[in-house]
Amino acid sequence: MGKNVSNIDTIFFDVGATLRYVKEDPEFAAAAEKKLMEVVGTTESHDEFFTKLEANWKKYRKFAKSELIDVSEMELWLQYLLPDYPEENVAKNSALLTRLWRDHDGRRLAHEDVVPTLHELVKRGYKLGIIANTITETEIPMWMCEAGVAKCFTTTILSSKVRLRKPDPTIYLLASRAIGSKPENCAYVGDNPVRDVDGAVDAGYGAMVLYEDAGTADREGTAPNHEPDYVIKSIGGLLDLFPSRV
């Protein structure tokens, strides 16, 4: 039996793996890689270019995870991913480059029950928000509009915008302050027991819900310090936890 959630009036969500999943699509990914190379104007071969880019990406990820900091898209490409390419072109195309870099993994699609669940939670009287570790500043907001859920979210906190990264509890406290709720009145829904569970608990959130079937829970390689209050097998399971407040 988990915590009593009668005091919860605000629910924050992770995005990657929690609200969406990546579907492999070789043709889609190849088109993104081709476009990325064209935008950059590289004369390197595909394999040379992406081998170097992947190596730079791994270095950045190591830095971001160890320091719990994410940088803006422009800084990411200028300082970390393509530091040896013409600055003006990289800078002006940084948002597009980020979108193409993410697309080379595949298509990001919402889990089947995400959209109706979000709308129902709003209807039940909850304030909703997003707290996400991400390199993109525009792709998630664009997806929210495309999926018809932008109006569901009162606050969207992206690590690339605020330069804080989960599990630093500061990013959770920033989110609760931005949405106008006390941490003890907030719940967080995420898939990772380190980034999501530890961060939310350390921030004093009233409840933490782990989406166990997201498939990425063990990526951190370290043991979490806290246990979730609830575990769900689908996002729709939130409707069994959070009754109507109106």
PDB file of C-alpha atoms in Angstrom:
ATOM      1  CA  MET A   1       0.000   0.000   0.000  1.00  0.00           C
ATOM      2  CA  GLY A   2       1.497   3.338  -1.101  1.00  0.00           C
ATOM      3  CA  LYS A   3       1.128   6.793   0.317  1.00  0.00           C
ATOM      4  CA  ASN A   4      -2.194   8.527   0.630  1.00  0.00           C
ATOM      5  CA  VAL A   5      -2.414  10.822  -2.406  1.00  0.00           C
ATOM      6  CA  SER A   6      -5.377  12.903  -1.255  1.00  0.00           C
ATOM      7  CA  ASN A   7      -3.055  15.889  -0.824  1.00  0.00           C
ATOM      8  CA  ILE A   8      -1.726  15.686  -4.410  1.00  0.00           C
ATOM      9  CA  ASP A   9      -3.021  18.393  -6.722  1.00  0.00           C
ATOM     10  CA  THR A  10      -0.129  18.504  -9.215  1.00  0.00           C
ATOM     11  CA  ILE A  11       1.408  15.730 -11.314  1.00  0.00           C
ATOM     12  CA  PHE A  12       4.718  16.102 -13.151  1.00  0.00           C
ATOM     13  CA  PHE A  13       5.892  13.728 -15.867  1.00  0.00           C
ATOM     14  CA  ASP A  14       9.123  12.551 -17.388  1.00  0.00           C
ATOM     15  CA  VAL A  15       8.881  12.332 -21.212  1.00  0.00           C
ATOM     16  CA  GLY A  16      11.398   9.863 -22.636  1.00  0.00           C
ATOM     17  CA  ALA A  17      10.172   6.263 -22.191  1.00  0.00           C
ATOM     18  CA  THR A  18       7.474   7.473 -19.784  1.00  0.00           C
ATOM     19  CA  LEU A  19       5.165   9.333 -22.159  1.00  0.00           C
ATOM     20  CA  ARG A  20       6.852   8.241 -25.384  1.00  0.00           C
ATOM     21  CA  TYR A  21       8.917   5.405 -26.800  1.00  0.00           C
ATOM     22  CA  VAL A  22      11.356   5.141 -29.708  1.00  0.00           C
ATOM     23  CA  LYS A  23      10.260   2.999 -32.638  1.00  0.00           C
ATOM     24  CA  GLU A  24      13.056   1.881 -34.924  1.00  0.00           C
ATOM     25  CA  ASP A  25      12.566   3.063 -38.503  1.00  0.00           C
ATOM     26  CA  PRO A  26      15.709   2.598 -40.647  1.00  0.00           C
ATOM     27  CA  GLU A  27      14.386   4.657 -43.557  1.00  0.00           C
ATOM     28  CA  PHE A  28      13.360   7.534 -41.283  1.00  0.00           C
ATOM     29  CA  ALA A  29      16.705   7.410 -39.458  1.00  0.00           C
ATOM     30  CA  ALA A  30      18.714   7.317 -42.701  1.00  0.00           C
ATOM     31  CA  ALA A  31      16.861  10.368 -44.017  1.00  0.00           C
ATOM     32  CA  ALA A  32      17.628  12.242 -40.782  1.00  0.00           C
ATOM     33  CA  GLU A  33      21.323  11.342 -40.994  1.00  0.00           C
ATOM     34  CA  LYS A  34      21.516  12.439 -44.633  1.00  0.00           C
ATOM     35  CA  LYS A  35      19.836  15.757 -43.838  1.00  0.00           C
ATOM     36  CA  LEU A  36      22.104  16.327 -40.821  1.00  0.00           C
ATOM     37  CA  MET A  37      25.181  15.899 -42.993  1.00  0.00           C
ATOM     38  CA  GLU A  38      23.764  18.261 -45.612  1.00  0.00           C
ATOM     39  CA  VAL A  39      22.981  20.962 -43.046  1.00  0.00           C
ATOM     40  CA  VAL A  40      26.473  20.721 -41.566  1.00  0.00           C
ATOM     41  CA  GLY A  41      28.069  20.670 -45.018  1.00  0.00           C
ATOM     42  CA  THR A  42      30.517  17.940 -44.112  1.00  0.00           C
ATOM     43  CA  THR A  43      32.915  16.474 -46.657  1.00  0.00           C
ATOM     44  CA  GLU A  44      33.557  13.434 -44.467  1.00  0.00           C
ATOM     45  CA  SER A  45      32.070  10.061 -45.297  1.00  0.00           C
ATOM     46  CA  HIS A  46      28.942   8.962 -43.466  1.00  0.00           C
ATOM     47  CA  ASP A  47      30.870   6.516 -41.275  1.00  0.00           C
ATOM     48  CA  GLU A  48      33.676   8.961 -40.479  1.00  0.00           C
ATOM     49  CA  PHE A  49      31.254  11.730 -39.590  1.00  0.00           C
ATOM     50  CA  PHE A  50      28.977   9.674 -37.369  1.00  0.00           C
ATOM     51  CA  THR A  51      31.816   7.815 -35.672  1.00  0.00           C
ATOM     52  CA  LYS A  52      33.236  11.173 -34.577  1.00  0.00           C
ATOM     53  CA  LEU A  53      29.811  12.524 -33.665  1.00  0.00           C
ATOM     54  CA  GLU A  54      28.977   9.477 -31.546  1.00  0.00           C
ATOM     55  CA  ALA A  55      32.318   9.772 -29.730  1.00  0.00           C
ATOM     56  CA  ASN A  56      31.685  13.461 -28.995  1.00  0.00           C
ATOM     57  CA  TRP A  57      28.161  12.627 -27.859  1.00  0.00           C
ATOM     58  CA  LYS A  58      29.419  10.029 -25.379  1.00  0.00           C
ATOM     59  CA  LYS A  59      31.869  12.554 -23.933  1.00  0.00           C
ATOM     60  CA  TYR A  60      29.102  15.090 -23.500  1.00  0.00           C
ATOM     61  CA  ARG A  61      26.784  12.557 -21.869  1.00  0.00           C
ATOM     62  CA  LYS A  62      29.507  11.616 -19.395  1.00  0.00           C
ATOM     63  CA  PHE A  63      29.980  15.281 -18.509  1.00  0.00           C
ATOM     64  CA  ALA A  64      26.238  15.962 -18.211  1.00  0.00           C
ATOM     65  CA  LYS A  65      25.590  12.968 -15.976  1.00  0.00           C
ATOM     66  CA  SER A  66      28.569  13.579 -13.711  1.00  0.00           C
ATOM     67  CA  GLU A  67      27.914  17.318 -13.278  1.00  0.00           C
ATOM     68  CA  LEU A  68      24.083  17.108 -13.415  1.00  0.00           C
ATOM     69  CA  ILE A  69      24.092  19.920 -15.956  1.00  0.00           C
ATOM     70  CA  ASP A  70      22.731  20.195 -19.493  1.00  0.00           C
ATOM     71  CA  VAL A  71      23.620  22.983 -21.902  1.00  0.00           C
ATOM     72  CA  SER A  72      21.626  24.809 -24.570  1.00  0.00           C
ATOM     73  CA  GLU A  73      21.362  23.420 -28.092  1.00  0.00           C
ATOM     74  CA  MET A  74      23.743  26.051 -29.436  1.00  0.00           C
ATOM     75  CA  GLU A  75      26.359  25.302 -26.783  1.00  0.00           C
ATOM     76  CA  LEU A  76      25.913  21.577 -27.311  1.00  0.00           C
ATOM     77  CA  TRP A  77      26.778  21.730 -30.995  1.00  0.00           C
ATOM     78  CA  LEU A  78      29.392  24.490 -30.874  1.00  0.00           C
ATOM     79  CA  GLN A  79      31.333  23.289 -27.856  1.00  0.00           C
ATOM     80  CA  TYR A  80      30.786  19.548 -27.697  1.00  0.00           C
ATOM     81  CA  LEU A  81      29.397  17.833 -30.789  1.00  0.00           C
ATOM     82  CA  LEU A  82      30.811  19.787 -33.745  1.00  0.00           C
ATOM     83  CA  PRO A  83      33.486  22.120 -32.349  1.00  0.00           C
ATOM     84  CA  ASP A  84      35.601  21.862 -35.532  1.00  0.00           C
ATOM     85  CA  TYR A  85      32.868  23.003 -37.939  1.00  0.00           C
ATOM     86  CA  PRO A  86      32.045  26.587 -39.027  1.00  0.00           C
ATOM     87  CA  GLU A  87      30.560  28.370 -36.024  1.00  0.00           C
ATOM     88  CA  GLU A  88      27.978  30.539 -37.810  1.00  0.00           C
ATOM     89  CA  ASN A  89      26.347  27.679 -39.706  1.00  0.00           C
ATOM     90  CA  VAL A  90      26.298  25.356 -36.701  1.00  0.00           C
ATOM     91  CA  ALA A  91      24.917  28.041 -34.406  1.00  0.00           C
ATOM     92  CA  LYS A  92      22.027  29.108 -36.631  1.00  0.00           C
ATOM     93  CA  ASN A  93      21.025  25.502 -37.325  1.00  0.00           C
ATOM     94  CA  SER A  94      21.505  24.117 -33.800  1.00  0.00           C
ATOM     95  CA  ALA A  95      17.793  23.452 -33.173  1.00  0.00           C
ATOM     96  CA  LEU A  96      17.432  21.612 -36.490  1.00  0.00           C
ATOM     97  CA  LEU A  97      20.598  19.634 -35.836  1.00  0.00           C
ATOM     98  CA  THR A  98      19.249  18.532 -32.470  1.00  0.00           C
ATOM     99  CA  ARG A  99      15.989  17.376 -34.026  1.00  0.00           C
ATOM    100  CA  LEU A 100      17.848  15.419 -36.727  1.00  0.00           C
ATOM    101  CA  TRP A 101      20.246  13.894 -34.199  1.00  0.00           C
ATOM    102  CA  ARG A 102      17.314  12.639 -32.153  1.00  0.00           C
ATOM    103  CA  ASP A 103      15.520  11.392 -35.279  1.00  0.00           C
ATOM    104  CA  HIS A 104      18.469   9.220 -36.224  1.00  0.00           C
ATOM    105  CA  ASP A 105      17.448   6.959 -33.304  1.00  0.00           C
ATOM    106  CA  GLY A 106      13.988   6.429 -34.803  1.00  0.00           C
ATOM    107  CA  ARG A 107      10.484   7.816 -34.396  1.00  0.00           C
ATOM    108  CA  ARG A 108       9.311   9.004 -30.989  1.00  0.00           C
ATOM    109  CA  LEU A 109       5.704   8.003 -30.428  1.00  0.00           C
ATOM    110  CA  ALA A 110       3.347   8.410 -27.487  1.00  0.00           C
ATOM    111  CA  HIS A 111       2.302   5.279 -25.619  1.00  0.00           C
ATOM    112  CA  GLU A 112      -1.227   4.360 -26.632  1.00  0.00           C
ATOM    113  CA  ASP A 113      -2.934   5.533 -23.439  1.00  0.00           C
ATOM    114  CA  VAL A 114      -0.958   8.736 -22.861  1.00  0.00           C
ATOM    115  CA  VAL A 115      -3.159  11.318 -24.592  1.00  0.00           C
ATOM    116  CA  PRO A 116      -6.516  10.221 -23.122  1.00  0.00           C
ATOM    117  CA  THR A 117      -4.965   9.802 -19.666  1.00  0.00           C
ATOM    118  CA  LEU A 118      -3.523  13.319 -19.668  1.00  0.00           C
ATOM    119  CA  HIS A 119      -6.839  14.833 -20.711  1.00  0.00           C
ATOM    120  CA  GLU A 120      -8.696  12.854 -18.053  1.00  0.00           C
ATOM    121  CA  LEU A 121      -6.310  13.952 -15.294  1.00  0.00           C
ATOM    122  CA  VAL A 122      -6.873  17.587 -16.265  1.00  0.00           C
ATOM    123  CA  LYS A 123     -10.608  16.969 -16.264  1.00  0.00           C
ATOM    124  CA  ARG A 124     -10.268  15.521 -12.772  1.00  0.00           C
ATOM    125  CA  GLY A 125      -8.771  18.792 -11.564  1.00  0.00           C
ATOM    126  CA  TYR A 126      -5.010  18.156 -11.530  1.00  0.00           C
ATOM    127  CA  LYS A 127      -2.344  20.585 -12.668  1.00  0.00           C
ATOM    128  CA  LEU A 128       0.115  18.821 -14.965  1.00  0.00           C
ATOM    129  CA  GLY A 129       3.732  19.586 -15.795  1.00  0.00           C
ATOM    130  CA  ILE A 130       6.855  18.137 -17.380  1.00  0.00           C
ATOM    131  CA  ILE A 131      10.348  17.758 -15.935  1.00  0.00           C
ATOM    132  CA  ALA A 132      12.633  16.206 -18.540  1.00  0.00           C
ATOM    133  CA  ASN A 133      16.320  15.644 -19.102  1.00  0.00           C
ATOM    134  CA  THR A 134      16.724  16.489 -22.773  1.00  0.00           C
ATOM    135  CA  ILE A 135      19.053  18.169 -25.238  1.00  0.00           C
ATOM    136  CA  THR A 136      16.151  19.652 -27.196  1.00  0.00           C
ATOM    137  CA  GLU A 137      14.569  23.016 -26.504  1.00  0.00           C
ATOM    138  CA  THR A 138      11.853  22.764 -29.163  1.00  0.00           C
ATOM    139  CA  GLU A 139      11.096  19.130 -30.057  1.00  0.00           C
ATOM    140  CA  ILE A 140       9.116  18.283 -26.929  1.00  0.00           C
ATOM    141  CA  PRO A 141       6.929  21.419 -27.092  1.00  0.00           C
ATOM    142  CA  MET A 142       6.343  20.712 -30.801  1.00  0.00           C
ATOM    143  CA  TRP A 143       5.282  17.147 -29.981  1.00  0.00           C
ATOM    144  CA  MET A 144       2.928  18.422 -27.283  1.00  0.00           C
ATOM    145  CA  CYS A 145       1.179  20.571 -29.881  1.00  0.00           C
ATOM    146  CA  GLU A 146       1.099  17.798 -32.497  1.00  0.00           C
ATOM    147  CA  ALA A 147      -0.349  15.322 -29.984  1.00  0.00           C
ATOM    148  CA  GLY A 148      -2.981  17.778 -28.803  1.00  0.00           C
ATOM    149  CA  VAL A 149      -1.767  17.855 -25.198  1.00  0.00           C
ATOM    150  CA  ALA A 150      -0.005  21.239 -25.022  1.00  0.00           C
ATOM    151  CA  LYS A 151      -2.882  22.796 -23.085  1.00  0.00           C
ATOM    152  CA  CYS A 152      -2.772  19.936 -20.579  1.00  0.00           C
ATOM    153  CA  PHE A 153       0.564  21.164 -19.206  1.00  0.00           C
ATOM    154  CA  THR A 154       0.843  24.273 -17.075  1.00  0.00           C
ATOM    155  CA  THR A 155       4.650  24.115 -16.753  1.00  0.00           C
ATOM    156  CA  THR A 156       7.365  22.505 -18.870  1.00  0.00           C
ATOM    157  CA  ILE A 157      10.868  22.302 -17.380  1.00  0.00           C
ATOM    158  CA  LEU A 158      13.563  21.071 -19.784  1.00  0.00           C
ATOM    159  CA  SER A 159      17.126  20.519 -18.600  1.00  0.00           C
ATOM    160  CA  SER A 160      18.530  22.137 -21.745  1.00  0.00           C
ATOM    161  CA  LYS A 161      16.668  25.339 -20.878  1.00  0.00           C
ATOM    162  CA  VAL A 162      17.310  25.544 -17.130  1.00  0.00           C
ATOM    163  CA  ARG A 163      20.821  23.997 -17.039  1.00  0.00           C
ATOM    164  CA  LEU A 164      19.820  21.615 -14.255  1.00  0.00           C
ATOM    165  CA  ARG A 165      19.511  17.884 -14.670  1.00  0.00           C
ATOM    166  CA  LYS A 166      17.694  15.116 -12.814  1.00  0.00           C
ATOM    167  CA  PRO A 167      18.268  13.683 -10.237  1.00  0.00           C
ATOM    168  CA  ASP A 168      19.330  17.062  -8.837  1.00  0.00           C
ATOM    169  CA  PRO A 169      16.357  17.890  -6.578  1.00  0.00           C
ATOM    170  CA  THR A 170      16.743  21.556  -7.530  1.00  0.00           C
ATOM    171  CA  ILE A 171      15.087  20.960 -10.899  1.00  0.00           C
ATOM    172  CA  TYR A 172      12.070  19.427  -9.139  1.00  0.00           C
ATOM    173  CA  LEU A 173      11.859  22.343  -6.729  1.00  0.00           C
ATOM    174  CA  LEU A 174      12.098  24.786  -9.637  1.00  0.00           C
ATOM    175  CA  ALA A 175       9.207  23.006 -11.332  1.00  0.00           C
ATOM    176  CA  SER A 176       6.958  23.065  -8.269  1.00  0.00           C
ATOM    177  CA  ARG A 177       7.709  26.746  -7.751  1.00  0.00           C
ATOM    178  CA  ALA A 178       6.977  27.524 -11.414  1.00  0.00           C
ATOM    179  CA  ILE A 179       3.639  25.734 -11.332  1.00  0.00           C
ATOM    180  CA  GLY A 180       2.692  27.283  -7.985  1.00  0.00           C
ATOM    181  CA  SER A 181       2.443  24.117  -5.886  1.00  0.00           C
ATOM    182  CA  LYS A 182       4.227  22.999  -2.741  1.00  0.00           C
ATOM    183  CA  PRO A 183       6.539  20.001  -3.265  1.00  0.00           C
ATOM    184  CA  GLU A 184       4.477  17.928  -0.833  1.00  0.00           C
ATOM    185  CA  ASN A 185       1.433  18.470  -3.060  1.00  0.00           C
ATOM    186  CA  CYS A 186       3.252  17.228  -6.175  1.00  0.00           C
ATOM    187  CA  ALA A 187       3.606  13.742  -7.622  1.00  0.00           C
ATOM    188  CA  TYR A 188       6.187  12.702 -10.180  1.00  0.00           C
ATOM    189  CA  VAL A 189       5.783   9.973 -12.802  1.00  0.00           C
ATOM    190  CA  GLY A 190       8.925   8.553 -14.395  1.00  0.00           C
ATOM    191  CA  ASP A 191      10.620   5.361 -15.532  1.00  0.00           C
ATOM    192  CA  ASN A 192      14.056   5.569 -13.930  1.00  0.00           C
ATOM    193  CA  PRO A 193      14.648   4.620 -10.271  1.00  0.00           C
ATOM    194  CA  VAL A 194      17.723   6.848  -9.974  1.00  0.00           C
ATOM    195  CA  ARG A 195      16.962   9.972 -11.996  1.00  0.00           C
ATOM    196  CA  ASP A 196      13.246   9.973 -11.324  1.00  0.00           C
ATOM    197  CA  VAL A 197      12.665   8.267  -7.982  1.00  0.00           C
ATOM    198  CA  ASP A 198      15.673   9.637  -6.121  1.00  0.00           C
ATOM    199  CA  GLY A 199      15.268  13.146  -7.487  1.00  0.00           C
ATOM    200  CA  ALA A 200      11.585  13.431  -6.641  1.00  0.00           C
ATOM    201  CA  VAL A 201      11.967  11.921  -3.164  1.00  0.00           C
ATOM    202  CA  ASP A 202      14.963  14.117  -2.328  1.00  0.00           C
ATOM    203  CA  ALA A 203      12.953  17.166  -3.413  1.00  0.00           C
ATOM    204  CA  GLY A 204      10.225  16.271  -0.940  1.00  0.00           C
ATOM    205  CA  TYR A 205       7.544  15.436  -3.486  1.00  0.00           C
ATOM    206  CA  GLY A 206       4.395  14.000  -1.976  1.00  0.00           C
ATOM    207  CA  ALA A 207       4.371  10.887  -4.168  1.00  0.00           C
ATOM    208  CA  MET A 208       6.584   9.158  -6.716  1.00  0.00           C
ATOM    209  CA  VAL A 209       5.104   6.800  -9.306  1.00  0.00           C
ATOM    210  CA  LEU A 210       7.457   4.506 -11.235  1.00  0.00           C
ATOM    211  CA  TYR A 211       6.373   3.400 -14.700  1.00  0.00           C
ATOM    212  CA  GLU A 212       8.028   0.003 -14.495  1.00  0.00           C
ATOM    213  CA  ASP A 213       7.365  -1.250 -18.015  1.00  0.00           C
ATOM    214  CA  ALA A 214       9.122   1.639 -19.758  1.00  0.00           C
ATOM    215  CA  GLY A 215      12.159  -0.577 -20.372  1.00  0.00           C
ATOM    216  CA  THR A 216      14.905   1.852 -19.317  1.00  0.00           C
ATOM    217  CA  ALA A 217      14.870   1.559 -15.524  1.00  0.00           C
ATOM    218  CA  ASP A 218      18.336   0.018 -15.188  1.00  0.00           C
ATOM    219  CA  ARG A 219      20.306   2.315 -17.508  1.00  0.00           C
ATOM    220  CA  GLU A 220      21.999   4.298 -14.749  1.00  0.00           C
ATOM    221  CA  GLY A 221      23.991   1.308 -13.547  1.00  0.00           C
ATOM    222  CA  THR A 222      23.750   2.435  -9.921  1.00  0.00           C
ATOM    223  CA  ALA A 223      21.409   1.404  -7.138  1.00  0.00           C
ATOM    224  CA  PRO A 224      18.736   3.945  -6.185  1.00  0.00           C
ATOM    225  CA  ASN A 225      18.606   5.399  -2.697  1.00  0.00           C
ATOM    226  CA  HIS A 226      14.814   5.387  -2.452  1.00  0.00           C
ATOM    227  CA  GLU A 227      11.841   3.261  -3.403  1.00  0.00           C
ATOM    228  CA  PRO A 228       8.854   4.545  -5.392  1.00  0.00           C
ATOM    229  CA  ASP A 229       5.543   4.991  -3.618  1.00  0.00           C
ATOM    230  CA  TYR A 230       3.646   3.299  -6.430  1.00  0.00           C
ATOM    231  CA  VAL A 231       4.509   1.200  -9.464  1.00  0.00           C
ATOM    232  CA  ILE A 232       2.334   1.204 -12.588  1.00  0.00           C
ATOM    233  CA  LYS A 233       2.442  -0.938 -15.721  1.00  0.00           C
ATOM    234  CA  SER A 234       0.867   1.682 -17.989  1.00  0.00           C
ATOM    235  CA  ILE A 235       0.265   5.422 -17.884  1.00  0.00           C
ATOM    236  CA  GLY A 236      -3.436   4.678 -17.794  1.00  0.00           C
ATOM    237  CA  GLY A 237      -2.824   3.143 -14.371  1.00  0.00           C
ATOM    238  CA  LEU A 238      -2.584   6.679 -12.994  1.00  0.00           C
ATOM    239  CA  LEU A 239      -6.352   6.921 -13.221  1.00  0.00           C
ATOM    240  CA  ASP A 240      -6.602   4.245 -10.541  1.00  0.00           C
ATOM    241  CA  LEU A 241      -4.326   6.264  -8.237  1.00  0.00           C
ATOM    242  CA  PHE A 242      -5.597   9.800  -8.663  1.00  0.00           C
ATOM    243  CA  PRO A 243      -9.356  10.268  -8.202  1.00  0.00           C
ATOM    244  CA  SER A 244     -11.312  13.320  -9.261  1.00  0.00           C
ATOM    245  CA  ARG A 245     -10.663  16.493  -7.265  1.00  0.00           C
ATOM    246  CA  VAL A 246     -13.690  18.328  -8.660  1.00  0.00           C
TER     247      VAL A 246
END
